[in-house]
Amino acid sequence: MRLQPAAGWRSLLYSTLLLTGAWAKKDKPSVKANKFAFIPLNVNYFDDSDVLLFQDGINHNVYRSDSAGEDWKLLESIPEGKVMELTMHPYDKKRAYIITNTKTHYKTDDRGETWKEFSADNLATVFREPLTFHGRDPDRIIFNAMDCSGIFCEELTMYTTDGFSKKAKPLRLGTSGCHWAVSTELFDTGSPDFNADRILCVVKGRFSPWRKDYRLLISDEFFQNKKEFEPDLEPGRTVKGIVNMAVVTKYLIVATSAEGTDEMALYISDDTLKWHRAVFPHDHKLVEEAYTVLEGTNYSIQVDVMTSRPNQPMGVFFSSNSNGTYFTRKIEHMNRNTYGLVDFEKIYGIQGIVLVNIVDNWEEVEKSGAEKKVVSKISFDDGRTFRSLKDDKDEDLHVHSVTDLSNSGRVFSSPAPGMVMAVGNTGKTLKGYEDGNLYVSEDAGMTWKETKLKGPHKYEFGDQGSILVAVKDAGLTDEIKYSLDHGNTWDDVDIPNGLKVRPVQLTTTLDSTSLKFLLEAVDDAKPNANGYIIAIDFDDMHERQCEDDDLVLWHARVDKDNKPTCFMGHTQSYRRRKKDADCFIKEKNFKDPQVVSEPCACTTLDFECDYNFVRSEDRENCELPVGVPMLVPDGACKAFDKDTTFKGSSGWRKIPGNDCKPTSGPQKDDPVDRHCVDAVGQPSSGNIEVKITPHKGQRFISKTYLERTEISSGSDETILMRTEGGVFMSTDHGKSFDSILEDAEIQEILPHPYFNDMVFFLTSTRTVYYSTERGKNIRKVKAPLPPWTDPHYPLPRMGFHPKNKDWIIWTGAANCDAQGGCHAEASVTTDRFDNWKTLQRFVGRCEFIKESESIFHQIPPEDQDPDKGRDKLIYCEVRERESNERENNPLKLVSSDDFFTEPPTEHFTNVVTFATMSEFMIVATKDDDHQTMNFSASADGIDFAYAKFPYGFVVPHQMGYTVLDSSTHSVFILVLVNKEENLEYGSIIKSNSNGTFYTMALENVDTDRVGYVDFEKMFGIEGVAMVNVVANAWSKNFDNEGKMLKTMITHNDGAEWDYLPPPKANKDGKKYCSGSLDKCALHIHGYTERTDKSHTYSSTSAIGLMLGTGNVGEYLDRKKAGDTFMTADGGITWKFAKEGKYMWEFGDQGSIVVLVKDRSPTNEVFYTLDEGDTWIPHKFSEEEMRIIDITTVPSDNSRNFLLWSSGLNGGDLKTINLDFTGLAEVQCKLDQNKNDDAGDYDFWQPKHPKLTDDCLFGHVSQYYRKKTDRKCYNGRMIPHLHDIKRNCSCTRQDYECDWNYERQKDGTCKLVKDMPPPDHSLFCKEDKSRIEYYVPTGYRRIGGTTCQGGNEFDKSEAKPCPGHGDEFNKKHGPSGWGIFFAVTIPIIVATGVGYWVWKNWASKFGQIRLGEQSSFDGEAPYIKYPVLVVSGIVAVAQAFPLLLASLWRSTMNLIGQGRSRRFTTRDSFARGRGDYAIVDEDEGELLGDESDEEV
């Protein structure tokens, strides 16, 4: 049966609805504006939805819209004013997180409709992103936090595996950023378990908190129970100095740095276990803050490396092979800005298309700092070739890119297939942004057309490219432009309510599939602009939904016949709307455009160089670089001769991810026959190679090593040498030399003290030459004045900043034509000689003051003046009057933290000089009233404290002093006591930990008339130093006897001194002498007798080894009569090395030691490979030569040595290179993750000779040292300190005499007569958190000791610090549980004993009782038991109040209401090298001004 009427009515209704809908459609998009009293920040879409969130940065709130921005609501479930950061989950489209400034945060898993709390025990960090996410499991999240309970903030990390359903769990302390291994969807460790749980963290060093020692650690068990390991970033070696870590597509990238260079190294891994260093072409290096990791692909990493000066940045674009091993140059002179942004963009969704901007006039920019002229280039083959952009008139087009970013997200492209827009201009170069017009490309940048929209515009794509929207970006606007035909025609729609706004950002959904857009804008209201979010909706327009006939298959690449071409083994096409179709795609499910591809046959372009291979110069073949080994399959080449072969790599491999189809026949990546001898190499020769080079001139004026750091690229060992014949450079450690700067008259070669790659060549004029590449590519610049050269008033001509290599202080000679002669004028540059600013006139020394590196973060104050800063702190000595007159015109010490823009701060007048050491700054001033010299010390370069010397110790004006060392938390100063020529000696005084209180360390120490002192610390081991003392200083006949010296050594930083024990036997195996050490000891010639003051007893890399020339006896004999001795245990025992006086050098971190006769004719050297047990001669020449020096790289890590030879009267200059690399071909194996077996290394433990428990400085340390029987070489620097096994109990060796106390002959400390003891309550003023101090005992802890408990000589009666009485009482009062057990245990014991006595009274004590009182045994029960009960009640009643109070305090502490005790710790493993800072006895001027180097 048919129901016609009903059916008719239904049809009529349906038609009416359609007609009504059609009538309701609009001709233009709807626009709605929302006004806010603030500017919205951080606007974010939930992907594939119309839901948005944004932050109110003023009021710290979050707003939400579920209508594509048309309506907004404040999130009421989030406490107002608490929001710190809004974070969207990158791998879950429905999740977001609100991080607050409290410990409670919020999360959503339904696009912000509901929010749930989650908590952590610490605040979220402000130093990096608070959250890092797992690439595959949305519930796995790392929470980066900070502990700011003290003055500074220390970072730590927590994690969750349940999406914060429960409180975040602790992961690790001391972190500097952690990441899941699988931080992207593409990364794969190769193991499901590792994919789930593996975490990598950058953490502090094992025994150092400084950034140079940061490490990379990996854990698969969330770092619980110390289950972690350090990967070998270099073959067989871990790498320290980790700066940053990132996961890019399928690559894990770790950046490292090192002291002494701003070069950085990148290490790449695709599984977290196998690592390799990224290798760049030899003429490029990565520089800190001068490289940018660009958007990569799933088969390569893209990096731009800055190659110009920072103020006019340009770079080179590199692309890697598929495993990130080798990078090849794509295009040079890339345009960058000072923020590290690079004009580079990959066209979205289409492989291989890259759009860049380069600097066309790069030569002018480099030479003269000319303004950059920028041009645009595009590549369609992944950067192999580039061409210009062309408009429809075939003119060159140049477009504004990332450095001129005017919108968020991508600059040119979007997921809309092939659609590209840009603001630019035609012509020779890119003009200003305001001069640009809007251009559109429909074919992914192949061709461009200028739109009718003039002037710059913000633009966006929608509906997969069907809709283009633009808003004029020049001043205020009241309209929005749009195009529905790929930019051929444009319509406009007004912004409602007559608003005129300035656009900030134009955006839409992440995939550009929506018909809705969002314009963020501001008005020009005064005093504060209002913010607007303007929603633009095209969904109500009349266009229908597209059908198949409205779409066209668009090919990303086509040939001249318009046929699709191949890339990465396939074609690439998309279906997109015809530009003239009157429809919208209207993808309601936000589905991204789908690529259509067809596989292609393999060609050469589908292959890349295999692992370790690089392209040849003609790029036709893949070759192994020199020195790079070929990989050999397991089992191959175990035994071979010159003809043995194996199947190895052809040098090619198919690019991973390339899906081309192999053709018939041989393939480029088929294995080929390789010779084993080419892969494994010839066995080491076992010989020492010698190369002798003659030189012009009469003498070697100077020689300078420019040593590569551990992370520096290249393999050079560079030496700069100056003779009368000119300046010469060698890059192969003296095997060959080349003349440089032949046309310049170089007066001084000055290496940068903080950056090994940088060196300056000074002339007598304003002309200065410099190199930032260890002597290569030398450039010429001008200084503001000629250098200061007055020999009667010597000043450092250049001062260097420890962190900013381009910040330089220049001291020049000004107004030399004036009547009063030249005066010294200091200037500063922050751009390496480009621009100068005068600091002060009539100066002495000016110096940057090194900032003490903090192990904690400090949140900078919001009101900090950007023109001032601690890094700008400079101290200058300045004359009180601007005159060269010295009389009544003393120096004053002033400082500035803004380069003296404002008047400086005056600290001291009547200044003698100042010295900066590794841990302190010391200032010496004159006190004319008392004719004495005063000292002040500062540990931070800002606050000074007056130094208090030992009782009766006065420093007259006319006496000199030398600041010796400050590397162990104390300052050592020698004060000259006797200045009579050739009879000079002085006393060494030592400060406390802040440089203010000094005690006598040792008297009668040998010095010379210049101020050099026979004092030297042993490098690498804390607290060990050797001195020579004048043993007969108190002799009545001292003037006639002359100085009679003895050598002494300390193992606890000067607290105790002892003579050196003689070796067990001389060269003949006989005993030297007998008797006490006072009569029979080893004595070593010291610092004052060295011709080259840079030579030392020991080396930072040869732990525990020392050499010296001297003799055994009662006193030190003449140097010519001395022999050479060596110790391998830090000076505890010594052994005879060679007869006569020799010079020495350490190599390969102490595994090689070379001796050569000191300035005597010889033709042989002696070397040891077993720490001096045996010495092997080697003849280096047939004729004898007079060797005046032996050198190697400053780190003593080379296997090359250089002998310097000269005739007796000058001339006949020669250098002799000794190459020991042939003695070993295998690098020693070291496994730092093991504590029981270190492979080719032993664990060596230094100790104090008077102790039997291997303790030194309060702890047992273990150092790596190569086993002497292993035929291998150290190679890359090993981290010498393996472990601090334990802290030791305190002994006398951990203490020294306190201020105003003197050491007695029996080793005790006694108060000086009539002197008051030190006031220890002053410690409370220095440390506000300190609870207590101790009454002086005469002893104080040595600055670096870490001993615990034992005999604590410095502790006596404790006194509370002011304001800490309650904490003091709590600390020293009985605890609740202590009282509980103190009461209950005696009761229990008494009851037990009483019961036993009661049971055994009569039977166990015998039958004869004389004069005893009767026991209870004989008493009746009604007497005996009541007495016992009453006694117990009385005991309990007396103890009960104490017990109750104690339990109450314990309970309150358990629930967090009690006061907790604060503890402070101090790092004790900082080491330093003490260089000399000397005051001349007449002028009182500092002769040495180098600050300590940290070991």
Short mmCIF file of C-alpha atoms in Angstrom, two decimals, residues 218-469:
data_model
loop_
_atom_site.label_atom_id
_atom_site.label_comp_id
_atom_site.label_asym_id
_atom_site.label_seq_id
_atom_site.Cartn_x
_atom_site.Cartn_y
_atom_site.Cartn_z
CA ILE A 218 70.92 6.32 30.61
CA SER A 219 68.61 4.21 32.72
CA ASP A 220 66.05 1.53 31.93
CA GLU A 221 64.78 1.39 35.50
CA PHE A 222 64.01 5.05 36.22
CA PHE A 223 67.43 5.56 37.87
CA GLN A 224 66.33 3.58 40.90
CA ASN A 225 69.10 2.14 43.10
CA LYS A 226 71.67 3.86 40.89
CA LYS A 227 70.85 1.59 37.96
CA GLU A 228 72.30 3.83 35.32
CA PHE A 229 75.16 3.83 32.85
CA GLU A 230 77.14 6.33 30.82
CA PRO A 231 77.33 5.58 27.10
CA ASP A 232 80.57 5.74 25.14
CA LEU A 233 80.03 8.70 22.85
CA GLU A 234 83.59 8.29 21.57
CA PRO A 235 85.06 4.84 20.87
CA GLY A 236 86.03 3.45 24.25
CA ARG A 237 85.49 6.77 26.01
CA THR A 238 82.65 8.64 27.63
CA VAL A 239 82.42 12.37 26.99
CA LYS A 240 81.80 15.11 29.52
CA GLY A 241 80.68 18.68 29.03
CA ILE A 242 77.19 17.76 27.80
CA VAL A 243 75.42 20.98 26.87
CA ASN A 244 72.12 19.87 25.43
CA MET A 245 70.17 16.92 24.11
CA ALA A 246 67.34 16.68 21.61
CA VAL A 247 65.44 14.08 19.64
CA VAL A 248 64.81 15.06 16.01
CA THR A 249 62.67 12.64 13.99
CA LYS A 250 64.56 9.35 14.34
CA TYR A 251 67.82 10.85 15.62
CA LEU A 252 69.07 11.52 19.12
CA ILE A 253 71.46 14.47 19.12
CA VAL A 254 73.78 15.38 22.00
CA ALA A 255 75.83 18.59 21.97
CA THR A 256 79.03 18.86 24.01
CA SER A 257 81.47 21.63 24.81
CA ALA A 258 84.81 21.88 26.57
CA GLU A 259 86.89 24.46 28.37
CA GLY A 260 89.30 26.30 26.15
CA THR A 261 87.10 26.46 23.06
CA ASP A 262 83.72 27.63 21.88
CA GLU A 263 83.64 24.80 19.38
CA MET A 264 81.04 22.15 20.01
CA ALA A 265 80.69 18.52 19.03
CA LEU A 266 77.48 16.79 18.00
CA TYR A 267 77.06 13.11 18.74
CA ILE A 268 74.33 11.19 16.94
CA SER A 269 72.59 7.92 17.72
CA ASP A 270 69.60 6.17 16.26
CA ASP A 271 69.32 3.62 19.10
CA THR A 272 70.92 5.30 22.21
CA LEU A 273 73.77 2.75 22.31
CA LYS A 274 75.80 3.19 19.11
CA TRP A 275 77.08 6.76 18.88
CA HIS A 276 79.20 8.61 16.39
CA ARG A 277 80.42 12.14 16.16
CA ALA A 278 78.96 14.22 13.37
CA VAL A 279 81.75 14.99 10.94
CA PHE A 280 81.68 18.24 9.00
CA PRO A 281 83.96 19.29 6.15
CA HIS A 282 87.42 20.15 7.41
CA ASP A 283 86.96 23.87 6.85
CA HIS A 284 83.90 24.18 9.10
CA LYS A 285 83.29 23.64 12.77
CA LEU A 286 80.39 23.93 15.15
CA VAL A 287 80.69 26.91 17.46
CA GLU A 288 78.73 27.36 20.67
CA GLU A 289 75.55 29.39 20.09
CA ALA A 290 76.50 29.50 16.39
CA TYR A 291 74.73 26.50 14.93
CA THR A 292 71.06 25.76 14.38
CA VAL A 293 69.51 22.33 13.94
CA LEU A 294 66.96 22.87 11.21
CA GLU A 295 63.85 20.92 10.35
CA GLY A 296 65.09 17.51 9.25
CA THR A 297 63.71 14.58 7.33
CA ASN A 298 63.33 10.96 8.28
CA TYR A 299 66.52 10.24 6.38
CA SER A 300 68.83 13.19 7.26
CA ILE A 301 69.66 15.93 9.76
CA GLN A 302 69.86 19.52 8.55
CA VAL A 303 72.19 21.98 10.31
CA ASP A 304 73.19 25.56 9.64
CA VAL A 305 76.62 26.57 10.98
CA MET A 306 77.50 30.23 11.46
CA THR A 307 80.74 31.14 9.70
CA SER A 308 80.84 34.91 10.13
CA ARG A 309 81.03 37.46 12.89
CA PRO A 310 78.09 37.43 15.30
CA ASN A 311 77.00 41.00 14.49
CA GLN A 312 76.53 40.13 10.76
CA PRO A 313 75.64 36.44 10.96
CA MET A 314 75.86 34.16 7.95
CA GLY A 315 76.07 30.41 7.81
CA VAL A 316 76.51 27.28 5.76
CA PHE A 317 73.68 24.79 5.27
CA PHE A 318 74.72 21.17 5.81
CA SER A 319 72.76 17.96 5.37
CA SER A 320 73.77 14.59 6.78
CA ASN A 321 73.67 11.10 5.44
CA SER A 322 70.91 8.90 6.82
CA ASN A 323 72.60 8.02 10.11
CA GLY A 324 73.86 11.52 10.81
CA THR A 325 77.52 10.53 10.47
CA TYR A 326 78.82 12.81 7.75
CA PHE A 327 77.54 16.20 6.72
CA THR A 328 77.90 17.66 3.27
CA ARG A 329 77.75 21.30 2.29
CA LYS A 330 74.55 22.26 0.48
CA ILE A 331 74.75 26.03 0.12
CA GLU A 332 76.90 28.76 1.69
CA HIS A 333 76.24 32.26 3.02
CA MET A 334 72.84 31.42 4.48
CA ASN A 335 71.10 34.42 5.99
CA ARG A 336 70.83 34.22 9.80
CA ASN A 337 70.00 36.65 12.56
CA THR A 338 71.59 37.20 15.95
CA TYR A 339 69.02 34.92 17.63
CA GLY A 340 70.17 31.91 15.63
CA LEU A 341 67.14 31.89 13.32
CA VAL A 342 67.91 30.86 9.75
CA ASP A 343 66.06 31.64 6.52
CA PHE A 344 65.26 28.01 5.76
CA GLU A 345 62.00 26.14 5.23
CA LYS A 346 61.06 22.75 3.84
CA ILE A 347 57.88 22.87 1.82
CA TYR A 348 55.39 20.91 3.88
CA GLY A 349 54.31 17.46 2.72
CA ILE A 350 56.57 17.35 -0.35
CA GLN A 351 59.94 15.66 -0.06
CA GLY A 352 63.05 17.46 -1.22
CA ILE A 353 61.83 21.04 -1.73
CA VAL A 354 63.75 23.60 0.31
CA LEU A 355 63.45 27.40 0.21
CA VAL A 356 66.35 29.50 1.59
CA ASN A 357 67.72 33.03 1.64
CA ILE A 358 71.43 33.67 1.13
CA VAL A 359 73.63 36.76 1.36
CA ASP A 360 74.68 37.85 -2.11
CA ASN A 361 77.37 40.33 -1.09
CA TRP A 362 78.96 38.10 1.53
CA GLU A 363 82.51 39.22 0.75
CA GLU A 364 81.71 42.87 1.47
CA VAL A 365 79.89 41.88 4.65
CA GLU A 366 82.86 39.89 5.90
CA LYS A 367 85.50 42.47 5.00
CA SER A 368 83.85 45.78 5.83
CA GLY A 369 80.63 44.94 7.67
CA ALA A 370 78.49 46.17 4.76
CA GLU A 371 74.71 45.79 4.96
CA LYS A 372 73.59 42.38 3.80
CA LYS A 373 71.97 42.01 0.38
CA VAL A 374 69.71 38.97 0.56
CA VAL A 375 68.45 36.84 -2.34
CA SER A 376 66.11 33.83 -2.33
CA LYS A 377 66.87 30.36 -3.69
CA ILE A 378 64.86 27.13 -3.97
CA SER A 379 65.88 23.50 -4.38
CA PHE A 380 63.74 20.66 -5.71
CA ASP A 381 66.33 17.90 -5.12
CA ASP A 382 66.94 18.11 -1.38
CA GLY A 383 69.58 20.81 -1.62
CA ARG A 384 71.79 19.25 -4.28
CA THR A 385 71.12 22.21 -6.58
CA PHE A 386 69.48 25.60 -6.05
CA ARG A 387 67.93 28.09 -8.42
CA SER A 388 66.25 31.48 -8.18
CA LEU A 389 62.53 31.95 -7.55
CA LYS A 390 60.72 33.21 -10.64
CA ASP A 391 57.47 35.10 -10.97
CA ASP A 392 55.08 34.87 -13.92
CA LYS A 393 57.13 37.51 -15.74
CA ASP A 394 60.33 35.42 -15.30
CA GLU A 395 61.79 37.97 -12.91
CA ASP A 396 63.78 36.96 -9.84
CA LEU A 397 61.63 36.94 -6.73
CA HIS A 398 62.96 37.37 -3.19
CA VAL A 399 60.81 36.59 -0.18
CA HIS A 400 60.91 37.30 3.56
CA SER A 401 61.58 34.19 5.61
CA VAL A 402 62.20 33.03 9.17
CA THR A 403 64.45 35.93 10.19
CA ASP A 404 61.57 38.31 9.36
CA LEU A 405 58.92 36.11 10.90
CA SER A 406 55.59 37.93 10.99
CA ASN A 407 53.29 35.01 11.78
CA SER A 408 53.41 31.77 13.75
CA GLY A 409 54.17 28.36 12.33
CA ARG A 410 55.56 27.85 8.86
CA VAL A 411 56.38 30.91 6.82
CA PHE A 412 55.45 29.80 3.31
CA SER A 413 53.67 26.47 3.25
CA SER A 414 51.04 24.42 5.03
CA PRO A 415 49.46 20.96 4.67
CA ALA A 416 47.56 22.41 1.70
CA PRO A 417 49.19 20.44 -1.16
CA GLY A 418 51.50 22.56 -3.30
CA MET A 419 50.10 25.89 -2.12
CA VAL A 420 52.74 28.41 -1.07
CA MET A 421 52.48 32.12 -0.18
CA ALA A 422 55.10 34.72 0.66
CA VAL A 423 55.72 38.42 1.10
CA GLY A 424 58.48 39.68 -1.13
CA ASN A 425 59.57 41.67 -4.14
CA THR A 426 61.16 41.23 -7.52
CA GLY A 427 64.51 42.73 -8.42
CA LYS A 428 68.14 42.08 -7.59
CA THR A 429 67.81 41.68 -3.80
CA LEU A 430 65.25 41.50 -1.02
CA LYS A 431 63.88 44.86 0.08
CA GLY A 432 62.39 45.80 3.44
CA TYR A 433 59.32 43.96 4.68
CA GLU A 434 57.19 47.08 4.36
CA ASP A 435 58.10 47.20 0.64
CA GLY A 436 56.92 43.68 -0.06
CA ASN A 437 53.76 42.42 -1.75
CA LEU A 438 51.90 39.14 -1.45
CA TYR A 439 52.81 36.32 -3.88
CA VAL A 440 51.22 32.90 -4.39
CA SER A 441 52.56 29.67 -5.90
CA GLU A 442 50.31 26.77 -6.87
CA ASP A 443 53.15 24.37 -7.75
CA ALA A 444 55.20 24.22 -4.52
CA GLY A 445 57.40 27.19 -5.45
CA MET A 446 58.20 26.33 -9.06
CA THR A 447 56.43 29.47 -10.34
CA TRP A 448 54.97 32.48 -8.53
CA LYS A 449 52.40 35.15 -9.30
CA GLU A 450 51.90 38.51 -7.66
CA THR A 451 48.47 39.00 -6.12
CA LYS A 452 46.45 42.19 -6.30
CA LEU A 453 47.11 42.76 -2.59
CA LYS A 454 49.78 45.42 -2.28
CA GLY A 455 51.95 45.76 0.75
CA PRO A 456 52.86 43.11 3.34
CA HIS A 457 50.13 40.78 4.58
CA LYS A 458 49.74 38.01 7.09
CA TYR A 459 48.30 34.96 5.34
CA GLU A 460 46.89 31.52 5.99
CA PHE A 461 45.53 28.49 4.12
CA GLY A 462 42.27 26.66 4.80
CA ASP A 463 40.15 23.81 3.44
CA GLN A 464 43.29 22.11 2.06
CA GLY A 465 44.20 25.17 0.03
CA SER A 466 40.74 26.03 -1.29
CA ILE A 467 40.64 29.18 0.85
CA LEU A 468 43.40 31.76 1.17
CA VAL A 469 43.02 34.45 3.83
#
